[in-house]
Short mmCIF file of C-alpha atoms and ligand atoms in Angstrom, two decimals:
data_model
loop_
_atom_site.label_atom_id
_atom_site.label_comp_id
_atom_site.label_asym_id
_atom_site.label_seq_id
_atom_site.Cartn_x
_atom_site.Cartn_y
_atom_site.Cartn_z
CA UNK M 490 3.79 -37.27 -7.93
CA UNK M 491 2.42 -33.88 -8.58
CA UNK M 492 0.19 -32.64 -5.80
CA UNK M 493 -3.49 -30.84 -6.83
CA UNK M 494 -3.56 -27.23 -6.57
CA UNK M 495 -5.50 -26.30 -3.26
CA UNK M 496 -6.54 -22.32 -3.85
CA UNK M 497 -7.27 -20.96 -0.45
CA UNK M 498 -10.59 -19.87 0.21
CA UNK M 499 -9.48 -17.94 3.45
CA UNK M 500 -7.00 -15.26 2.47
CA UNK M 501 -5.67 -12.70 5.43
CA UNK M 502 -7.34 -9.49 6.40
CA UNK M 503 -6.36 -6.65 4.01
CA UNK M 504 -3.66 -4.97 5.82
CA UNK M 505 -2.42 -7.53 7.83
CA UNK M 506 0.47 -10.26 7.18
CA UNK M 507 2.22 -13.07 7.73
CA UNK M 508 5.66 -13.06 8.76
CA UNK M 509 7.59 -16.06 7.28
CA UNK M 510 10.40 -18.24 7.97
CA UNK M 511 13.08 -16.92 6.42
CA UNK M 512 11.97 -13.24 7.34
CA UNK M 513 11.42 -14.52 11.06
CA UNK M 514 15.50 -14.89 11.72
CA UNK M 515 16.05 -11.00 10.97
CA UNK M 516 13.03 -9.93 13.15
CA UNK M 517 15.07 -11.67 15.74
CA UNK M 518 18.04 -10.81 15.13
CA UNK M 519 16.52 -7.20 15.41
CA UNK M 520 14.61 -8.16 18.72
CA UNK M 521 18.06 -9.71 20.18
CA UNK M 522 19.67 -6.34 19.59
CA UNK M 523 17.14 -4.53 20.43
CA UNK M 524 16.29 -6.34 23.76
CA UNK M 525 20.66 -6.67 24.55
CA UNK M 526 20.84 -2.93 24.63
CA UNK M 527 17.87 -1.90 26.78
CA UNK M 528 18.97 -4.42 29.13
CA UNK M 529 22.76 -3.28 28.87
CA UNK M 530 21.44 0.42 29.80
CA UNK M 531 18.40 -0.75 32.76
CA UNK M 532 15.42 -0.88 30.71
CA UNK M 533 13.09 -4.20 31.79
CA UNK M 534 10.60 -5.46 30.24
CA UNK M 535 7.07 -5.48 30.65
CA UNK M 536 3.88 -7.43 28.58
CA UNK M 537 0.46 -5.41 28.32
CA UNK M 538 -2.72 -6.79 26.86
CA UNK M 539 -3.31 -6.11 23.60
CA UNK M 540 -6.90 -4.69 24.39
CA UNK M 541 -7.78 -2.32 26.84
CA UNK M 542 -10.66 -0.09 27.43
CA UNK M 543 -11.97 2.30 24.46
CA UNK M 544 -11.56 5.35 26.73
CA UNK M 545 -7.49 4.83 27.77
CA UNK M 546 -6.60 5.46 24.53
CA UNK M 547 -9.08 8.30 23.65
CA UNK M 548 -8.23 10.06 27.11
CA UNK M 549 -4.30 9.51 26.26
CA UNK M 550 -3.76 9.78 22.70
CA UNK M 551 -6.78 12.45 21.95
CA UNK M 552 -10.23 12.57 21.08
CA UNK M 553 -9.00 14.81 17.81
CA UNK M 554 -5.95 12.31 16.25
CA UNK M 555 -6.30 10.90 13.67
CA UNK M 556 -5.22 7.61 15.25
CA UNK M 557 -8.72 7.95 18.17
CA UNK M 558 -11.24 9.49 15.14
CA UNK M 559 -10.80 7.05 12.56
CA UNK M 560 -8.12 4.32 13.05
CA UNK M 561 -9.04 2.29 16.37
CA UNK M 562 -10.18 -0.94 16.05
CA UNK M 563 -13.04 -0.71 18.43
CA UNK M 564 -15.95 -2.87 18.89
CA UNK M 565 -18.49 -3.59 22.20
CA UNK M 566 -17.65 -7.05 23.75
CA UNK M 567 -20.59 -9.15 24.87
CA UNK M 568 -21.97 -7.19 27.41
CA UNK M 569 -21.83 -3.54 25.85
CA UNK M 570 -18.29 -2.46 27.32
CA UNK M 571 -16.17 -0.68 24.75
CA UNK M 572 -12.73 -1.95 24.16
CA UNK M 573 -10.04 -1.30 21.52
CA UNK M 574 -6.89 -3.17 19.87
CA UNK M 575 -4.25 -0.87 21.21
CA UNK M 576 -2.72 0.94 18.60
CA UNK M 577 0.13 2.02 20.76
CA UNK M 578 1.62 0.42 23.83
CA UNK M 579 2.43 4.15 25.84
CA UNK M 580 -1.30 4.55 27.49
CA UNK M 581 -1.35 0.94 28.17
CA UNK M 582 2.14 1.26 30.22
CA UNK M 583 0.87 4.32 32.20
CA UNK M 584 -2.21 2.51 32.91
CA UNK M 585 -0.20 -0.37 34.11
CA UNK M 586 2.71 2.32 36.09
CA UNK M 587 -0.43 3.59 38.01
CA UNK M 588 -2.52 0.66 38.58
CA UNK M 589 0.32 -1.22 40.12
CA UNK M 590 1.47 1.81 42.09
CA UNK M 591 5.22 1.66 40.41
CA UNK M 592 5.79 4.60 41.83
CA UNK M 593 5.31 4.16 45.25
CA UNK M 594 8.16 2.19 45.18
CA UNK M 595 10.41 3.96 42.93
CA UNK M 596 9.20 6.72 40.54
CA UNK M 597 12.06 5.90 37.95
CA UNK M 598 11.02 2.61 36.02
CA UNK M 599 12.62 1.96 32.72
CA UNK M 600 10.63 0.20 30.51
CA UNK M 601 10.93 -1.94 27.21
CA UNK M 602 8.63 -3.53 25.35
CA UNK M 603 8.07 -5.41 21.56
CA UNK M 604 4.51 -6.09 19.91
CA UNK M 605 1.84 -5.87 18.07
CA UNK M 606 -0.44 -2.75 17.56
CA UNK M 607 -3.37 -2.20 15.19
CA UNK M 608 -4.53 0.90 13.03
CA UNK M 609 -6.88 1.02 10.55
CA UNK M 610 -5.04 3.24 8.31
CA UNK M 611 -4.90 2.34 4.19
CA UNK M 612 -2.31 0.20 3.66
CA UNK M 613 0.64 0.34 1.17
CA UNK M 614 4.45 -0.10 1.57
CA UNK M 615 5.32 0.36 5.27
CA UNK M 616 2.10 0.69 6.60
CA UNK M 617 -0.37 -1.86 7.87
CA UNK M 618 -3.13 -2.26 10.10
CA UNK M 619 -1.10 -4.90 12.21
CA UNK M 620 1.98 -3.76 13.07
CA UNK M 621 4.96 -4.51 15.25
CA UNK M 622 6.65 -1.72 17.63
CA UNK M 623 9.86 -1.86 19.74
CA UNK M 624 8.96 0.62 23.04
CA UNK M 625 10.69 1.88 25.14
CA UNK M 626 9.80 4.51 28.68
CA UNK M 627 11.28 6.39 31.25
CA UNK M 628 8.92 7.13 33.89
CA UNK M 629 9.96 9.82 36.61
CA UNK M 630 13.00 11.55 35.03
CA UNK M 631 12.13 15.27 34.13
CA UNK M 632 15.93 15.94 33.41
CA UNK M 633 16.77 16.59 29.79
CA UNK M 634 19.33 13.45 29.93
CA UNK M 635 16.28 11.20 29.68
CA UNK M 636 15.38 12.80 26.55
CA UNK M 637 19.25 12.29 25.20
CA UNK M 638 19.42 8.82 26.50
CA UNK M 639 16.31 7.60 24.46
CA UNK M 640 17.56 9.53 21.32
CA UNK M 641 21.14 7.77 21.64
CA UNK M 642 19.60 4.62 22.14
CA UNK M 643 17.78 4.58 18.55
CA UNK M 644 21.02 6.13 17.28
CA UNK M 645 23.18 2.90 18.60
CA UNK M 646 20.78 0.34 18.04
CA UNK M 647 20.59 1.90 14.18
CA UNK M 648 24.40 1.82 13.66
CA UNK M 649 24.39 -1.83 15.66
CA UNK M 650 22.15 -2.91 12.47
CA UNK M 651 24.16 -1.40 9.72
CA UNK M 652 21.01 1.15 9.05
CA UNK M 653 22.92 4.59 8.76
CA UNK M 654 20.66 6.36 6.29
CA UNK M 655 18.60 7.94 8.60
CA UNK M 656 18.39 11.24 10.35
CA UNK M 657 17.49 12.10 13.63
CA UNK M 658 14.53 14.78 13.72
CA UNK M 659 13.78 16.67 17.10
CA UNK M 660 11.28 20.05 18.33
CA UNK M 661 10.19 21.04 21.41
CA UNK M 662 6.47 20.99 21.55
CA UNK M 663 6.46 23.03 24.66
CA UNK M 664 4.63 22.59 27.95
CA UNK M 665 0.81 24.11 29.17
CA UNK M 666 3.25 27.27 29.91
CA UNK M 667 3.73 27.67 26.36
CA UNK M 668 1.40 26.80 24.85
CA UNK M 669 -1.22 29.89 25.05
CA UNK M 670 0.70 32.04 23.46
CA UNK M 671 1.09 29.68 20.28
CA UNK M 672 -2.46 28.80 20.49
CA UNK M 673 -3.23 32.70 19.50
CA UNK M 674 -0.96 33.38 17.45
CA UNK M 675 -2.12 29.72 15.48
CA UNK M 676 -6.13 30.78 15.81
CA UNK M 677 -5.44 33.88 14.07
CA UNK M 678 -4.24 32.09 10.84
CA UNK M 679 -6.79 29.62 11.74
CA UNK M 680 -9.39 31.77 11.07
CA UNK M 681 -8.03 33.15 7.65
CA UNK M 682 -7.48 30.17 6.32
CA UNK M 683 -10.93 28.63 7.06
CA UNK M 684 -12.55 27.89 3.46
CA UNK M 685 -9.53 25.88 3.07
CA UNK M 686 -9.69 23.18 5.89
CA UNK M 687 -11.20 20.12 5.57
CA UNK M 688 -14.40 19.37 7.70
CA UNK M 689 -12.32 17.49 10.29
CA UNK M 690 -9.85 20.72 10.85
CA UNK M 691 -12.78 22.90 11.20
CA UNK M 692 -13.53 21.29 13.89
CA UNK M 693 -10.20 20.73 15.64
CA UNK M 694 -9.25 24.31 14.80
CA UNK M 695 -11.16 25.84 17.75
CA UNK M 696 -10.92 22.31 19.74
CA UNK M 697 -7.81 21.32 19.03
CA UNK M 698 -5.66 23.69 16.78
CA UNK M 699 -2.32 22.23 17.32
CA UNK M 700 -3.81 18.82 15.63
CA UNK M 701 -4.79 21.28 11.76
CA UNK M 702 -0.71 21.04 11.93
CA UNK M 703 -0.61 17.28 12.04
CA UNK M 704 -3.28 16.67 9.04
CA UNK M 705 -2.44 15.18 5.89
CA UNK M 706 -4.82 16.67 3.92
CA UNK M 707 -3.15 18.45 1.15
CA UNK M 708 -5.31 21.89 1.43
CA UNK M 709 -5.15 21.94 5.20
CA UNK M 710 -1.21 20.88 4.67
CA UNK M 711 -1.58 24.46 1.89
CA UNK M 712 -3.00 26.32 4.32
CA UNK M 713 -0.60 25.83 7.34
CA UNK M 714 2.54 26.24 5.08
CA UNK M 715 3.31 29.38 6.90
CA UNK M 716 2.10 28.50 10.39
CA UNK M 717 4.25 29.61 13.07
CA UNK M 718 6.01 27.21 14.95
CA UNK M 719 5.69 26.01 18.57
CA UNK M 720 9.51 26.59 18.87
CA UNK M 721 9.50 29.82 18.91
CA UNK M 722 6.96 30.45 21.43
CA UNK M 723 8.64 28.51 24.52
CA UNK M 724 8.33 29.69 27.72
CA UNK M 725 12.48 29.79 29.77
CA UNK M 726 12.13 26.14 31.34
CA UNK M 727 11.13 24.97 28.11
CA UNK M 728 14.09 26.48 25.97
CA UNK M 729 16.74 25.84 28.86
CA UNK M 730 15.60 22.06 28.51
CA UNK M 731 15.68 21.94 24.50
CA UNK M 732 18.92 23.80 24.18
CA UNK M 733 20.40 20.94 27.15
CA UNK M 734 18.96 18.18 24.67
CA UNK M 735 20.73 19.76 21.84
CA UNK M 736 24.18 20.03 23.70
CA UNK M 737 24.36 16.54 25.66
CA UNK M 738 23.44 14.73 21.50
CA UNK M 739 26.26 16.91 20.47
CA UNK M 740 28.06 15.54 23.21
CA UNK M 741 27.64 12.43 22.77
CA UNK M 742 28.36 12.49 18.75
CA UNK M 743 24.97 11.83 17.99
CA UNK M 744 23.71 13.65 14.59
CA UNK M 745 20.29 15.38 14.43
CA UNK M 746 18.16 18.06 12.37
CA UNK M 747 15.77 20.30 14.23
CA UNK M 748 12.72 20.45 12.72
CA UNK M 749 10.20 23.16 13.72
CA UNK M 750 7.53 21.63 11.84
CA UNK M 751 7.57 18.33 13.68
CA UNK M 752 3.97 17.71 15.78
CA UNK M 753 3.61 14.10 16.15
CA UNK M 754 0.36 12.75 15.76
CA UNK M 755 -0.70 12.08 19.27
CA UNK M 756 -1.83 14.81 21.82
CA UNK M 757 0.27 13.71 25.29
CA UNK M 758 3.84 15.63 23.84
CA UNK M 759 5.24 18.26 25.23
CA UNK M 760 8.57 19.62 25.48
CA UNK M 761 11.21 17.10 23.18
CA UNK M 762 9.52 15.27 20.30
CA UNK M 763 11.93 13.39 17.77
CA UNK M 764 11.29 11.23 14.97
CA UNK M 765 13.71 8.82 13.33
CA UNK M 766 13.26 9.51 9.27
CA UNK M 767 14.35 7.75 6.25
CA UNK M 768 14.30 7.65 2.73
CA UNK M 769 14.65 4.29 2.10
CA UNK M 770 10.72 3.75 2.99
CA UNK M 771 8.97 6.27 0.49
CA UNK M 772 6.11 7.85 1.72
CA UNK M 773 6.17 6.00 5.38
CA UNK M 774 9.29 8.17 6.02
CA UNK M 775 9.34 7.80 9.81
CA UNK M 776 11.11 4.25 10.93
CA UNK M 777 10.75 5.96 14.89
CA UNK M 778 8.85 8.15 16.80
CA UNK M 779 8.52 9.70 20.52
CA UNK M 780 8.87 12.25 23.18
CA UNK M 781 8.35 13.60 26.51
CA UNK M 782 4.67 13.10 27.86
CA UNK M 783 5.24 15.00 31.16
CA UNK M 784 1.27 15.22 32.30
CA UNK M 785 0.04 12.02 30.70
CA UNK M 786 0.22 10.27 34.03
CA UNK M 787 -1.36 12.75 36.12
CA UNK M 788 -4.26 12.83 33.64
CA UNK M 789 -4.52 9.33 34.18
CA UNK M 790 -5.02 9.57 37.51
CA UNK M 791 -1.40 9.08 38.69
CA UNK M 792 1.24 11.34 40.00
CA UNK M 793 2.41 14.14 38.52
CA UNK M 794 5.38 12.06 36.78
CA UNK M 795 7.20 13.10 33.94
CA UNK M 796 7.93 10.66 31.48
CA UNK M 797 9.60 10.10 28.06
CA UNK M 798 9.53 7.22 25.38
CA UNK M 799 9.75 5.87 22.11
CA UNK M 800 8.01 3.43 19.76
CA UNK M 801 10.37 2.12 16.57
CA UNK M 802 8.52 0.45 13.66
CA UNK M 803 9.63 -3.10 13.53
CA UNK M 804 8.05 -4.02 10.58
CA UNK M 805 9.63 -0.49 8.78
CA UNK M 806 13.12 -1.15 10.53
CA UNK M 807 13.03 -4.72 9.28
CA UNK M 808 12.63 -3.68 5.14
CA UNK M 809 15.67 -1.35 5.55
CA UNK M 810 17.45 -3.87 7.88
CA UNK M 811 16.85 -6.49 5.22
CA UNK M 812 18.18 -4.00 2.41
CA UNK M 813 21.70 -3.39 4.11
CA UNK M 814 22.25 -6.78 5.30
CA UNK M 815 22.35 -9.75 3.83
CA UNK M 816 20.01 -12.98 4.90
CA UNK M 817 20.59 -14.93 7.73
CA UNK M 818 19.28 -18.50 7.47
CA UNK M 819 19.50 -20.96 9.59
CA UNK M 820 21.14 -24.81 8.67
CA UNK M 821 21.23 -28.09 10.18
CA UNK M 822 24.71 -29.00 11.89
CA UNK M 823 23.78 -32.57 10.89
CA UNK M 824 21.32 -34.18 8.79
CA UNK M 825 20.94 -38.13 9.51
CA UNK M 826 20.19 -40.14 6.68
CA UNK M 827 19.08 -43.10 8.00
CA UNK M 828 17.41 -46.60 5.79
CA UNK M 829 15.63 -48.69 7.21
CA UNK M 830 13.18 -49.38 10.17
CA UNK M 831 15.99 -49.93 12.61
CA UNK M 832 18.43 -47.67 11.25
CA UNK M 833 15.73 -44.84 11.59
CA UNK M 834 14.82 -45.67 14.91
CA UNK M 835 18.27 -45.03 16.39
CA UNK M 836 18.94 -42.02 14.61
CA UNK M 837 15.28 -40.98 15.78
CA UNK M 838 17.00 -41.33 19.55
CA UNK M 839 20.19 -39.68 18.82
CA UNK M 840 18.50 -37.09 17.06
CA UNK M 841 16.46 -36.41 20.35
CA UNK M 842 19.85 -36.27 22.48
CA UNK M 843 21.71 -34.31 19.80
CA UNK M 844 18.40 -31.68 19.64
CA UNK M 845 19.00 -31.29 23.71
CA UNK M 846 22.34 -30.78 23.42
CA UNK M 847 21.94 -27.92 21.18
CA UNK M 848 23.31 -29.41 18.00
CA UNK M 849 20.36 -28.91 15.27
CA UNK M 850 19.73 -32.51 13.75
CA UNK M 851 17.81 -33.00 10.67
CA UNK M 852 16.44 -36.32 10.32
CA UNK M 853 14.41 -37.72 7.62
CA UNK M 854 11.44 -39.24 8.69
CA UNK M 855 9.92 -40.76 5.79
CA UNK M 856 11.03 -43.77 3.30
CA UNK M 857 13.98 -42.19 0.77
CA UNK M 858 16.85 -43.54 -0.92
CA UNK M 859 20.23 -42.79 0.72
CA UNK M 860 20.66 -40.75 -3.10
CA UNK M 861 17.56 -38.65 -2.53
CA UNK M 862 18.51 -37.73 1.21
CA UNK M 863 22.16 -36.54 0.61
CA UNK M 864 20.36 -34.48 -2.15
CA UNK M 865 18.31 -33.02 0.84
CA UNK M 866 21.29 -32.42 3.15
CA UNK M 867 22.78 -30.53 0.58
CA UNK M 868 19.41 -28.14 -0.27
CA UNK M 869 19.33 -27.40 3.95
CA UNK M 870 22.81 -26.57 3.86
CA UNK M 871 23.94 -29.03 6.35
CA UNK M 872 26.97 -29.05 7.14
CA UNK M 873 27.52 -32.54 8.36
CA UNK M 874 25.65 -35.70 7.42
CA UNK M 875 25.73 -39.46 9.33
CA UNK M 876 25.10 -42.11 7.41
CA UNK M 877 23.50 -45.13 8.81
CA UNK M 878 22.32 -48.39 6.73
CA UNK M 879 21.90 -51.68 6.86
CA UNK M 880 25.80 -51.87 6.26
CA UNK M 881 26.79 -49.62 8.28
CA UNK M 882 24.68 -51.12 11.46
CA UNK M 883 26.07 -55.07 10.73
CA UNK M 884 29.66 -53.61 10.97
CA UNK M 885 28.63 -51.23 13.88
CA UNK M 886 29.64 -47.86 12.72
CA UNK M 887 28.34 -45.08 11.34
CA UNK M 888 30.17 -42.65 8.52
CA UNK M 889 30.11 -38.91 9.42
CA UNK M 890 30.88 -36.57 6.19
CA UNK M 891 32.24 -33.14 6.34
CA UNK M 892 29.85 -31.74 3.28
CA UNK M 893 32.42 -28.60 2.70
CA UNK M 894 35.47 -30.50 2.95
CA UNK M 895 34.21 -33.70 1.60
CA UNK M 896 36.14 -36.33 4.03
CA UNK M 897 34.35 -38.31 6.35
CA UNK M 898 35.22 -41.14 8.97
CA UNK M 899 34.28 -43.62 10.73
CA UNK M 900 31.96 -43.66 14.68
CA UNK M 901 31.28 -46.93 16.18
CA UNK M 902 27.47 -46.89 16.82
CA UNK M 903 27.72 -46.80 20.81
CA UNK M 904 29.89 -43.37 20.28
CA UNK M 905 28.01 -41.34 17.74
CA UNK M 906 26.20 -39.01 20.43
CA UNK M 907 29.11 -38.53 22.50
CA UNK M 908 31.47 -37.98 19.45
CA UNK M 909 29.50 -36.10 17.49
CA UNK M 910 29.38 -33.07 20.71
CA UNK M 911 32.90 -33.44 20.67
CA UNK M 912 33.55 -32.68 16.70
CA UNK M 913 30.35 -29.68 17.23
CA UNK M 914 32.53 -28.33 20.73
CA UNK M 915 35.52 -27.74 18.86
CA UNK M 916 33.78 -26.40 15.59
CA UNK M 917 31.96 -24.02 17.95
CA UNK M 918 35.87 -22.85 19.36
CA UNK M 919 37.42 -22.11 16.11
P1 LIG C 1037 3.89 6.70 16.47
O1 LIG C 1037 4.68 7.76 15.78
O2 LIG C 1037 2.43 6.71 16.28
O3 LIG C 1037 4.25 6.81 18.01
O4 LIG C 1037 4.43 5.27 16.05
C1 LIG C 1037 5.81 4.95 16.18
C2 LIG C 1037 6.30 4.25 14.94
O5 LIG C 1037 5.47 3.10 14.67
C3 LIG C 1037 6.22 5.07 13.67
O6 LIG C 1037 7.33 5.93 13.54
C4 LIG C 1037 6.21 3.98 12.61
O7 LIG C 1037 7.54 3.57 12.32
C5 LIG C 1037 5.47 2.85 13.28
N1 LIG C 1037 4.08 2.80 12.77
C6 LIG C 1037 3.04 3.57 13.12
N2 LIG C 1037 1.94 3.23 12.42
C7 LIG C 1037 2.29 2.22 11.60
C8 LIG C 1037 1.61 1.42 10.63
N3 LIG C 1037 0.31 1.58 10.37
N4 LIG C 1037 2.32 0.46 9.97
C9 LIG C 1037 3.63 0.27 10.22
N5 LIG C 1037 4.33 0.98 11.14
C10 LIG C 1037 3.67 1.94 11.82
C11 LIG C 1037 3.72 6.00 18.96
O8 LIG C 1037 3.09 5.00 18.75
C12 LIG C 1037 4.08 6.44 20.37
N6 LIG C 1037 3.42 5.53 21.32
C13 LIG C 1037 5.58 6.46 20.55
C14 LIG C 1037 5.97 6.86 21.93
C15 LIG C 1037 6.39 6.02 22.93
N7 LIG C 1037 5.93 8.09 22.41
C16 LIG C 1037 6.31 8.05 23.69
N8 LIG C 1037 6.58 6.81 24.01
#
C-alpha cells in the first residue's frame, strides 16, 4: 500500500545537520580511535557544558576574532545574564582546570574531549554552525615535547584512519617577549596600508594588529601580502623552543611545513601554532588546529600554567575519512523469522537473551509471510536466519540457515539459545 507523502513543515536550522545511520558507524569508528589513543598515551577525559558565560569566551578567545565579533551564539537567559554556545571547548577546560583547583593537586592534567561547538559562520562544504571537535590539552608542561607530543598524536591518529593527504603546518607565534618588536615593525605597514582595510581592521590595527593578519577579507588579505612575519622577530627562549619542536618531529619521523604566515584565529597563542591542512576539503582547508596558550590560565585567574592543545574537525575528518575508506555497516548475526502468535512469542524471548548475550537478533515483529521475511534477512545482510513455524514448533525444532553458505540444520527448540552462542563463539574465533 503506498503511503501519502508527508512534506515536513519543520526543516533544520540552516547550518546545522543531522547525522544519519549509516554515517553514525564511521563517526565512531573515528571516536573509538580517537578516544584508544589518548587513552594509550594518558589523556582522560573530561565533559563541559555546552554554554558558559558570554565573557569566558570573549576574555579567552578575544574581543577582536572573528569567532567573539560576529560568530557567537549569544543570547540573555531569563534573568538578563549573558551566556554563549561555546564555540570551542579550550576556555571552557581552563575554566573548569581552575575552578576545580586541578592544579593544586597536580599541575600536569591531560585532557581529551569530543563535542559539539557552534559558530555562526556562512555555511558551505565543511563548515557549519554546529559542529563536532575532537580536543585534546596539556596543562602544566612548558617543555617543547608537549608541543611534539600533540603534533604526533594528529599525525598517528591520521595514518590510523588511512587519511595521508595532509600536511602538517607549524609557526611560532612568539611570547609577550616578542611580541613588541613585531608589533612595530607590523604598525608601520599598518599605517600605509590604511585606505585598504576594511572597517573591522581599522579598528583592530591599533587594538589588535596581529588579528589584520588573520582577516579574510580579500583587500586586507592584499594589503598584508608583504607583512613581516612573527618568526622572525622571536626573542632566544622563543627560537630555542621552536627549533626543539622542529628537531624532536624530525625525530620522531613526523612530516611538517613551516609556515610563517600561520596566525590562527584566536588571540591566547603564543609560541608553537600548527594546523593540520588538506586539499581534499576545498576552501575549509584546515581538518586541525592548535597551539601553546602559555598565559591563558593566568588571565583566567589561575596559575601561571603553560598549556598546549588541539581541536580536530570531526565533521571535516569524517568527509575525507569517508573518501579513503570504504563504509562500514552494521548486520544482524541472525534474523528470526518467526509465523505465528506462538512462534513469535518465543523468538520474541530468545531474541531478548540472544540481544544480552551480544549476538544482534533481528526479529520481525509484524504479520509477514515466511517468503517476505527471508527477503528481509537478505536486504539487512544477515548472516544467519532461524526459522520457526507452525511445523517447525509441532516437531520441536527450529532450522538455522547459513545465508552465505546456504546449508542449514536442525536445533531442538529447548537448545536454540544455548546453541546458537556456541555456533556465534566459534564464528567470532576464526
Ligand atoms: P579552531 O582552529 O578554531 O581551533 O578549530 C579547530 C578545528 O575545528 C578547525 O581546524 C576545523 O577543522 C574545525 N572547525 C572550526 N570551525 C568549524 C566550522 N564552522 N565547521 C566545521 N568545522 C569547523 C580551536 O577551536 C581551538 N580551541 C583549538 C585548540 C585547542 N587550541 C588549543 N587547544
Amino acid at each position: 500500500m503506498s503511503q501519502p507523502t508527508i512534506q515536513p513543515t519543520i526543516q533544520l536550522i540552516r547550518g546545522f545537520k543531522d547525522i544519519l545511520p549509516g554515517e553514525t558507524e564511521l563517526w565512531q569508528t573515528i571516536e573509538k580511535t580517537a578516544i584508544t589513543l589518548f587513552e594509550d598515551f594518558g589523556y582522560r577525559e573530561i565533559r563541559i557544558p555546552i554554554m558558559e558565560k558570554t565573557q569566558l569566551f570573549a576574555r579567552s578567545i578575544g574581543e577582536d576574532t572573528d569567532i567573539v565579533e560576529k560568530e557567537m551564539y549569544t543570547f540573555p537567559d531569563r534573568k538578563g545574564d549573558l551566556l554563549t554556545l561555546r564555540p570551542e571547548a579550550t576556555a571552557s577546560i581552563c575554566r573548569s582546570y581552575i575552578q576545580h583547583k586541578m592544579y593544586a593537586q597536580n599541575p600536569v592534567q591531560k585532557f581529551y574531549t569530543i563535542g559539539p561547538m557552534f559558530r555562526r559562520e556562512r555555511p558551505q562544504k565543511g563548515r557549519y554552525r554546529q559542529f563536532y571537535q575532537i580536543d585534546a590539552e596539556i596543562f602544566g608542561i612548558e617543555e617543547p615535547y608537549a608541543d611534539v607530543e600533540l603534533i604526533f598524536l594528529l599525525h598517528t591518529l591520521f595514518n590510523r584512519l588511512n587519511v595521508t593527504d595532509t600536511t602538517a603546518h607549524i609557526n611560532s607565534l612568539g611570547c609577550p617577549n616578542c611580541r613588541p618588536r613585531f608589533k612595530e615593525a607590523l604598525s608601520s605597514l599598518l599605517d600605509d596600508a590604511s585606505e585598504a582595510l576594511c572597517k573591522q581592521c581599522l579598528r583592530r590595527k591599533d587594538r589588535n594588529p596581529l588579528r589584520v593578519l588573520d582577516c579574510k577579507v580579500p583587500g586586507c588579505k592584499e594589503a598584508m601580502a608583504g607583512a613581516p612575519a612573527l618568526i622572525d622577530f622571536l626573542c632566544d627562549d622563543c627560537r630555542d623552543h621552536f627549533s626543539t619542536v622542529t628537531d624532536l618531529l624530525s625525530m620522531l619521523d613526523v612530516p611538517f611545513t613551516i609556515d610563517k604566515q600561520l596566525v590562527r584565529g584566536l588571540d591566547y597563542y603564543t609560541r608553537t601554532a600548527f594546523e593540520i591542512q588538506t586539499g581534499a576539503l576545498g576552501a575549509q582547508s584546515a581538518v586541525a588546529g592548535g597551539g601553546r596558550y602559555d598565559g591563558l590560565v593566568r588571565s583566567l585567574g589561575g596559575p601561571q600554567t603553560p598549556a598546549i592543545g588541539f581541536a580536530i574537525g570531526f565533521d571535516r575528518l569524517a568527509e575525507i575519512v569517508s573518501t579513503c575508506n570504504p563504509a562500514v555497516l552494521k548486520t544482524p548475526d541472525l534474523f528470526i523469522a518467526a509465523l505465528g502468535k506462538q512462534a513469535k512469542e518465543l523468538a520474541f524471548k530468545w531474541t531478548a537473551e540472544l540481544g544480552s548475550n551480544g549476538i544482534c537478533t533481528t526479529l520481525e515483529y509484524r504479520r509477514k509471510s515466511l517468503k517476505a521475511q527471508m527477503k528481509q534477512a537478505n536486504r539487512a545482510g544477515a548472516g544467519h536466519v532461524l526459522i520457526l513455524g507452525e511445523s517447525e514448533l509441532d516437531s520441536g525444532v527450529a532450522v538455522l540457515r547459513d545465508m552465505a553458505a546456504k546449508t542449514q540444520k536442525e536445533i531442538p527448540l529447548d537448545l536454540v539459545v544455548e546453541k546458537i552462542k556456541q555456533t556465534f563463539s566459534k564464528t567470532c574465533e576464526q
